[in-house]
């Protein structure tokens, strides 16, 4: 059912994520720095978008981005399940859903790659706060790539918004629930259902995506311009 191009893209992004996971040490200073960075970033994102998270319309989508696409928890078991079941997905899922899943994996990989580099720079920091984070960002550079990351968040959101408007997509995914549980890929099933349901609940993702794009772009510009408090307008001097 899915095209070769969509499947190839999905498989490449799965392998990319698994390769990043293989580089992350199980313990030691770098792993501790990565865990600390990701915990701080989750707190920062939760504070920055607390208004959206508190909304019945947008809260589930905020949760999806934090829980399923951001590397603040172990998503690699799910990625291994995804690799195993791609041939089945190719047979039963439409091309646009396969492409959306591939783009979700691409966003996750981009975020993890940036975090891995930032974690190296922050190993010697006594604590992570906005100034330490902003200074590491400036040392890392890659401003064009960071703007591309924000654009990818936007394009993925638009793709998911378009996908949930297509007839039968969510019903088709729900029909896979029992086979997924029997096949041991229930984490993947939750990922697909969570993403589609959260975007369907919004009944239009424009305001959600406009808000993320505007705030992240403003913070990025502030850091590039030398600010040590790039998120102050939304969260004060926390988190």
Short mmCIF file of C-alpha atoms in Angstrom, two decimals:
data_model
loop_
_atom_site.label_atom_id
_atom_site.label_comp_id
_atom_site.label_asym_id
_atom_site.label_seq_id
_atom_site.Cartn_x
_atom_site.Cartn_y
_atom_site.Cartn_z
CA UNK A 1 0.00 0.00 0.00
CA UNK A 2 2.83 2.39 0.87
CA UNK A 3 5.19 3.59 -1.84
CA UNK A 4 8.84 2.60 -2.03
CA UNK A 5 9.97 6.21 -1.44
CA UNK A 6 7.97 6.57 1.79
CA UNK A 7 9.16 3.22 3.12
CA UNK A 8 12.79 3.93 2.21
CA UNK A 9 12.61 7.29 4.00
CA UNK A 10 11.10 5.68 7.10
CA UNK A 11 13.74 2.93 7.18
CA UNK A 12 16.57 5.46 6.83
CA UNK A 13 15.29 7.53 9.72
CA UNK A 14 14.83 4.47 11.94
CA UNK A 15 18.43 3.43 11.26
CA UNK A 16 19.58 6.98 11.95
CA UNK A 17 17.88 6.97 15.36
CA UNK A 18 19.22 3.54 16.27
CA UNK A 19 22.74 4.63 15.26
CA UNK A 20 22.48 7.64 17.57
CA UNK A 21 21.23 5.40 20.39
CA UNK A 22 24.24 3.13 19.90
CA UNK A 23 26.58 6.12 20.42
CA UNK A 24 25.05 7.08 23.75
CA UNK A 25 27.05 5.51 26.60
CA UNK A 26 25.15 3.55 29.23
CA UNK A 27 26.89 5.47 32.02
CA UNK A 28 29.67 7.95 32.69
CA UNK A 29 30.03 11.76 32.48
CA UNK A 30 28.63 12.14 28.96
CA UNK A 31 25.54 10.06 29.73
CA UNK A 32 24.99 12.01 32.95
CA UNK A 33 25.33 15.28 31.05
CA UNK A 34 22.85 14.12 28.39
CA UNK A 35 20.32 12.98 30.98
CA UNK A 36 20.66 16.28 32.84
CA UNK A 37 20.31 18.31 29.63
CA UNK A 38 17.23 16.44 28.48
CA UNK A 39 15.57 16.76 31.88
CA UNK A 40 16.25 20.51 31.83
CA UNK A 41 14.95 20.88 28.29
CA UNK A 42 11.77 18.99 29.11
CA UNK A 43 11.19 21.33 32.06
CA UNK A 44 11.93 24.32 29.83
CA UNK A 45 9.52 23.17 27.13
CA UNK A 46 6.80 22.38 29.67
CA UNK A 47 7.16 25.87 31.13
CA UNK A 48 7.38 27.63 27.76
CA UNK A 49 4.20 25.96 26.50
CA UNK A 50 2.28 25.68 29.76
CA UNK A 51 -0.55 27.70 28.22
CA UNK A 52 -0.96 25.23 25.36
CA UNK A 53 -0.55 22.22 27.64
CA UNK A 54 -3.36 23.48 29.88
CA UNK A 55 -5.73 23.78 26.93
CA UNK A 56 -8.19 20.92 26.29
CA UNK A 57 -7.66 21.57 22.60
CA UNK A 58 -3.85 21.59 22.50
CA UNK A 59 -2.77 19.69 25.61
CA UNK A 60 -2.63 16.23 24.03
CA UNK A 61 -0.49 17.49 21.14
CA UNK A 62 1.98 19.06 23.61
CA UNK A 63 2.17 15.74 25.43
CA UNK A 64 2.75 13.88 22.14
CA UNK A 65 5.68 16.08 21.15
CA UNK A 66 7.29 15.78 24.60
CA UNK A 67 6.65 12.08 25.23
CA UNK A 68 7.05 10.58 21.78
CA UNK A 69 9.35 12.86 19.75
CA UNK A 70 11.63 14.41 22.33
CA UNK A 71 14.42 12.19 23.63
CA UNK A 72 13.78 12.86 27.29
CA UNK A 73 12.71 9.26 27.85
CA UNK A 74 13.65 5.92 26.32
CA UNK A 75 12.06 5.79 22.89
CA UNK A 76 14.61 3.38 21.44
CA UNK A 77 12.63 0.24 22.30
CA UNK A 78 9.80 1.69 20.26
CA UNK A 79 12.19 2.45 17.39
CA UNK A 80 13.38 -1.17 17.39
CA UNK A 81 9.75 -2.30 17.21
CA UNK A 82 9.21 0.09 14.33
CA UNK A 83 12.13 -1.38 12.40
CA UNK A 84 10.74 -4.88 12.86
CA UNK A 85 7.23 -4.07 11.66
CA UNK A 86 7.97 -1.84 8.65
CA UNK A 87 7.14 -4.64 6.15
CA UNK A 88 3.69 -5.00 7.73
CA UNK A 89 3.16 -1.23 7.77
CA UNK A 90 4.07 -1.11 4.11
CA UNK A 91 1.28 -3.55 3.31
CA UNK A 92 -1.48 -1.94 5.36
CA UNK A 93 -0.80 1.77 5.93
CA UNK A 94 -1.29 4.54 3.36
CA UNK A 95 1.67 6.39 1.93
CA UNK A 96 0.98 9.70 3.69
CA UNK A 97 0.94 8.01 7.12
CA UNK A 98 4.22 6.21 6.39
CA UNK A 99 5.74 9.51 5.30
CA UNK A 100 4.48 11.26 8.44
CA UNK A 101 6.01 8.52 10.60
CA UNK A 102 9.30 8.90 8.74
CA UNK A 103 9.27 12.65 9.32
CA UNK A 104 8.53 12.12 13.02
CA UNK A 105 11.59 9.87 13.20
CA UNK A 106 13.64 12.51 11.36
CA UNK A 107 12.66 15.19 13.87
CA UNK A 108 13.54 12.88 16.74
CA UNK A 109 16.94 12.14 15.18
CA UNK A 110 17.74 15.81 14.57
CA UNK A 111 16.82 16.66 18.17
CA UNK A 112 18.91 13.81 19.59
CA UNK A 113 21.93 14.75 17.46
CA UNK A 114 21.80 18.34 18.69
CA UNK A 115 21.35 17.20 22.29
CA UNK A 116 24.32 14.86 22.02
CA UNK A 117 26.56 17.73 20.90
CA UNK A 118 25.21 20.11 23.56
CA UNK A 119 25.70 17.48 26.26
CA UNK A 120 29.42 17.30 25.39
CA UNK A 121 29.73 21.07 25.77
CA UNK A 122 27.85 21.08 29.08
CA UNK A 123 29.77 18.27 30.79
CA UNK A 124 31.78 20.73 32.86
CA UNK A 125 28.86 22.95 33.86
CA UNK A 126 28.01 22.93 37.56
CA UNK A 127 24.33 23.27 36.71
CA UNK A 128 22.24 23.84 33.62
CA UNK A 129 20.34 27.10 33.55
CA UNK A 130 19.45 29.54 30.80
CA UNK A 131 22.89 31.24 30.69
CA UNK A 132 24.79 27.92 30.56
CA UNK A 133 22.42 26.62 27.89
CA UNK A 134 22.65 29.79 25.78
CA UNK A 135 26.45 29.85 25.96
CA UNK A 136 26.64 26.20 24.88
CA UNK A 137 24.26 26.97 22.03
CA UNK A 138 26.51 29.78 20.82
CA UNK A 139 29.59 27.59 21.09
CA UNK A 140 27.84 24.88 19.12
CA UNK A 141 26.65 27.27 16.40
CA UNK A 142 24.74 25.72 13.52
CA UNK A 143 22.13 28.46 13.41
CA UNK A 144 20.88 27.53 9.94
CA UNK A 145 20.45 23.91 11.01
CA UNK A 146 18.59 25.00 14.13
CA UNK A 147 16.19 27.04 12.02
CA UNK A 148 15.76 24.01 9.79
CA UNK A 149 14.81 22.04 12.92
CA UNK A 150 12.07 24.56 13.75
CA UNK A 151 10.85 24.39 10.15
CA UNK A 152 10.74 20.60 10.43
CA UNK A 153 8.55 20.83 13.54
CA UNK A 154 6.19 23.03 11.54
CA UNK A 155 6.12 20.82 8.45
CA UNK A 156 5.61 17.64 10.50
CA UNK A 157 2.72 19.25 12.35
CA UNK A 158 1.13 20.30 9.08
CA UNK A 159 1.60 16.81 7.69
CA UNK A 160 -0.06 15.22 10.73
CA UNK A 161 -2.87 17.78 10.55
CA UNK A 162 -3.45 16.86 6.91
CA UNK A 163 -3.26 13.13 7.64
CA UNK A 164 -5.98 13.14 10.31
CA UNK A 165 -8.33 14.89 7.88
CA UNK A 166 -8.21 11.93 5.52
CA UNK A 167 -11.08 9.46 5.88
CA UNK A 168 -10.51 6.13 7.64
CA UNK A 169 -6.87 6.76 8.66
CA UNK A 170 -7.49 6.70 12.43
CA UNK A 171 -9.92 3.80 12.07
CA UNK A 172 -7.31 1.86 10.09
CA UNK A 173 -4.68 2.43 12.79
CA UNK A 174 -7.09 1.35 15.54
CA UNK A 175 -7.81 -1.86 13.61
CA UNK A 176 -4.11 -2.71 14.04
CA UNK A 177 -4.35 -2.55 17.86
CA UNK A 178 -4.97 -6.24 18.59
CA UNK A 179 -2.43 -7.55 16.03
CA UNK A 180 0.09 -5.06 17.41
CA UNK A 181 -0.40 -6.28 20.98
CA UNK A 182 -0.15 -9.91 19.88
CA UNK A 183 2.98 -9.12 17.89
CA UNK A 184 4.72 -7.33 20.76
CA UNK A 185 4.74 -3.88 19.15
CA UNK A 186 2.27 -2.15 21.43
CA UNK A 187 4.61 0.82 22.05
CA UNK A 188 4.61 1.55 18.34
CA UNK A 189 0.83 1.25 18.27
CA UNK A 190 0.52 3.78 21.11
CA UNK A 191 2.83 6.14 19.23
CA UNK A 192 0.67 6.07 16.09
CA UNK A 193 -2.62 6.38 17.96
CA UNK A 194 -1.35 9.11 20.29
CA UNK A 195 -0.08 11.25 17.43
CA UNK A 196 -3.19 10.95 15.29
CA UNK A 197 -5.65 11.35 18.17
CA UNK A 198 -3.89 14.41 19.56
CA UNK A 199 -3.91 16.18 16.20
CA UNK A 200 -7.50 15.19 15.48
CA UNK A 201 -8.53 16.70 18.83
CA UNK A 202 -7.13 20.10 17.83
CA UNK A 203 -9.44 20.35 14.80
CA UNK A 204 -6.83 22.48 13.12
CA UNK A 205 -3.21 22.85 14.21
CA UNK A 206 -2.40 26.33 12.89
CA UNK A 207 -2.41 28.20 16.21
CA UNK A 208 -0.48 25.40 17.92
CA UNK A 209 2.21 25.40 15.22
CA UNK A 210 2.29 29.20 14.92
CA UNK A 211 2.97 29.45 18.67
CA UNK A 212 5.80 26.90 18.65
CA UNK A 213 7.43 28.39 15.57
CA UNK A 214 7.24 31.96 16.89
CA UNK A 215 8.58 31.22 20.39
CA UNK A 216 11.39 28.90 19.33
CA UNK A 217 12.46 31.30 16.56
CA UNK A 218 12.44 34.27 18.95
CA UNK A 219 14.52 32.36 21.51
CA UNK A 220 16.98 31.23 18.83
CA UNK A 221 17.43 34.80 17.59
CA UNK A 222 17.96 35.99 21.17
CA UNK A 223 20.69 33.41 21.79
CA UNK A 224 22.39 34.20 18.50
CA UNK A 225 22.34 37.90 19.44
CA UNK A 226 24.10 37.17 22.74
CA UNK A 227 21.24 36.93 25.24
CA UNK A 228 21.80 34.71 28.27
CA UNK A 229 18.07 34.70 29.08
CA UNK A 230 16.42 33.65 25.81
CA UNK A 231 13.25 32.23 27.41
CA UNK A 232 12.71 34.94 30.03
CA UNK A 233 9.67 36.44 28.32
CA UNK A 234 7.73 33.18 28.83
CA UNK A 235 9.25 31.52 31.90
CA UNK A 236 11.18 34.21 33.75
CA UNK A 237 14.64 33.07 34.84
CA UNK A 238 13.71 29.41 35.32
CA UNK A 239 13.23 26.59 35.04
#
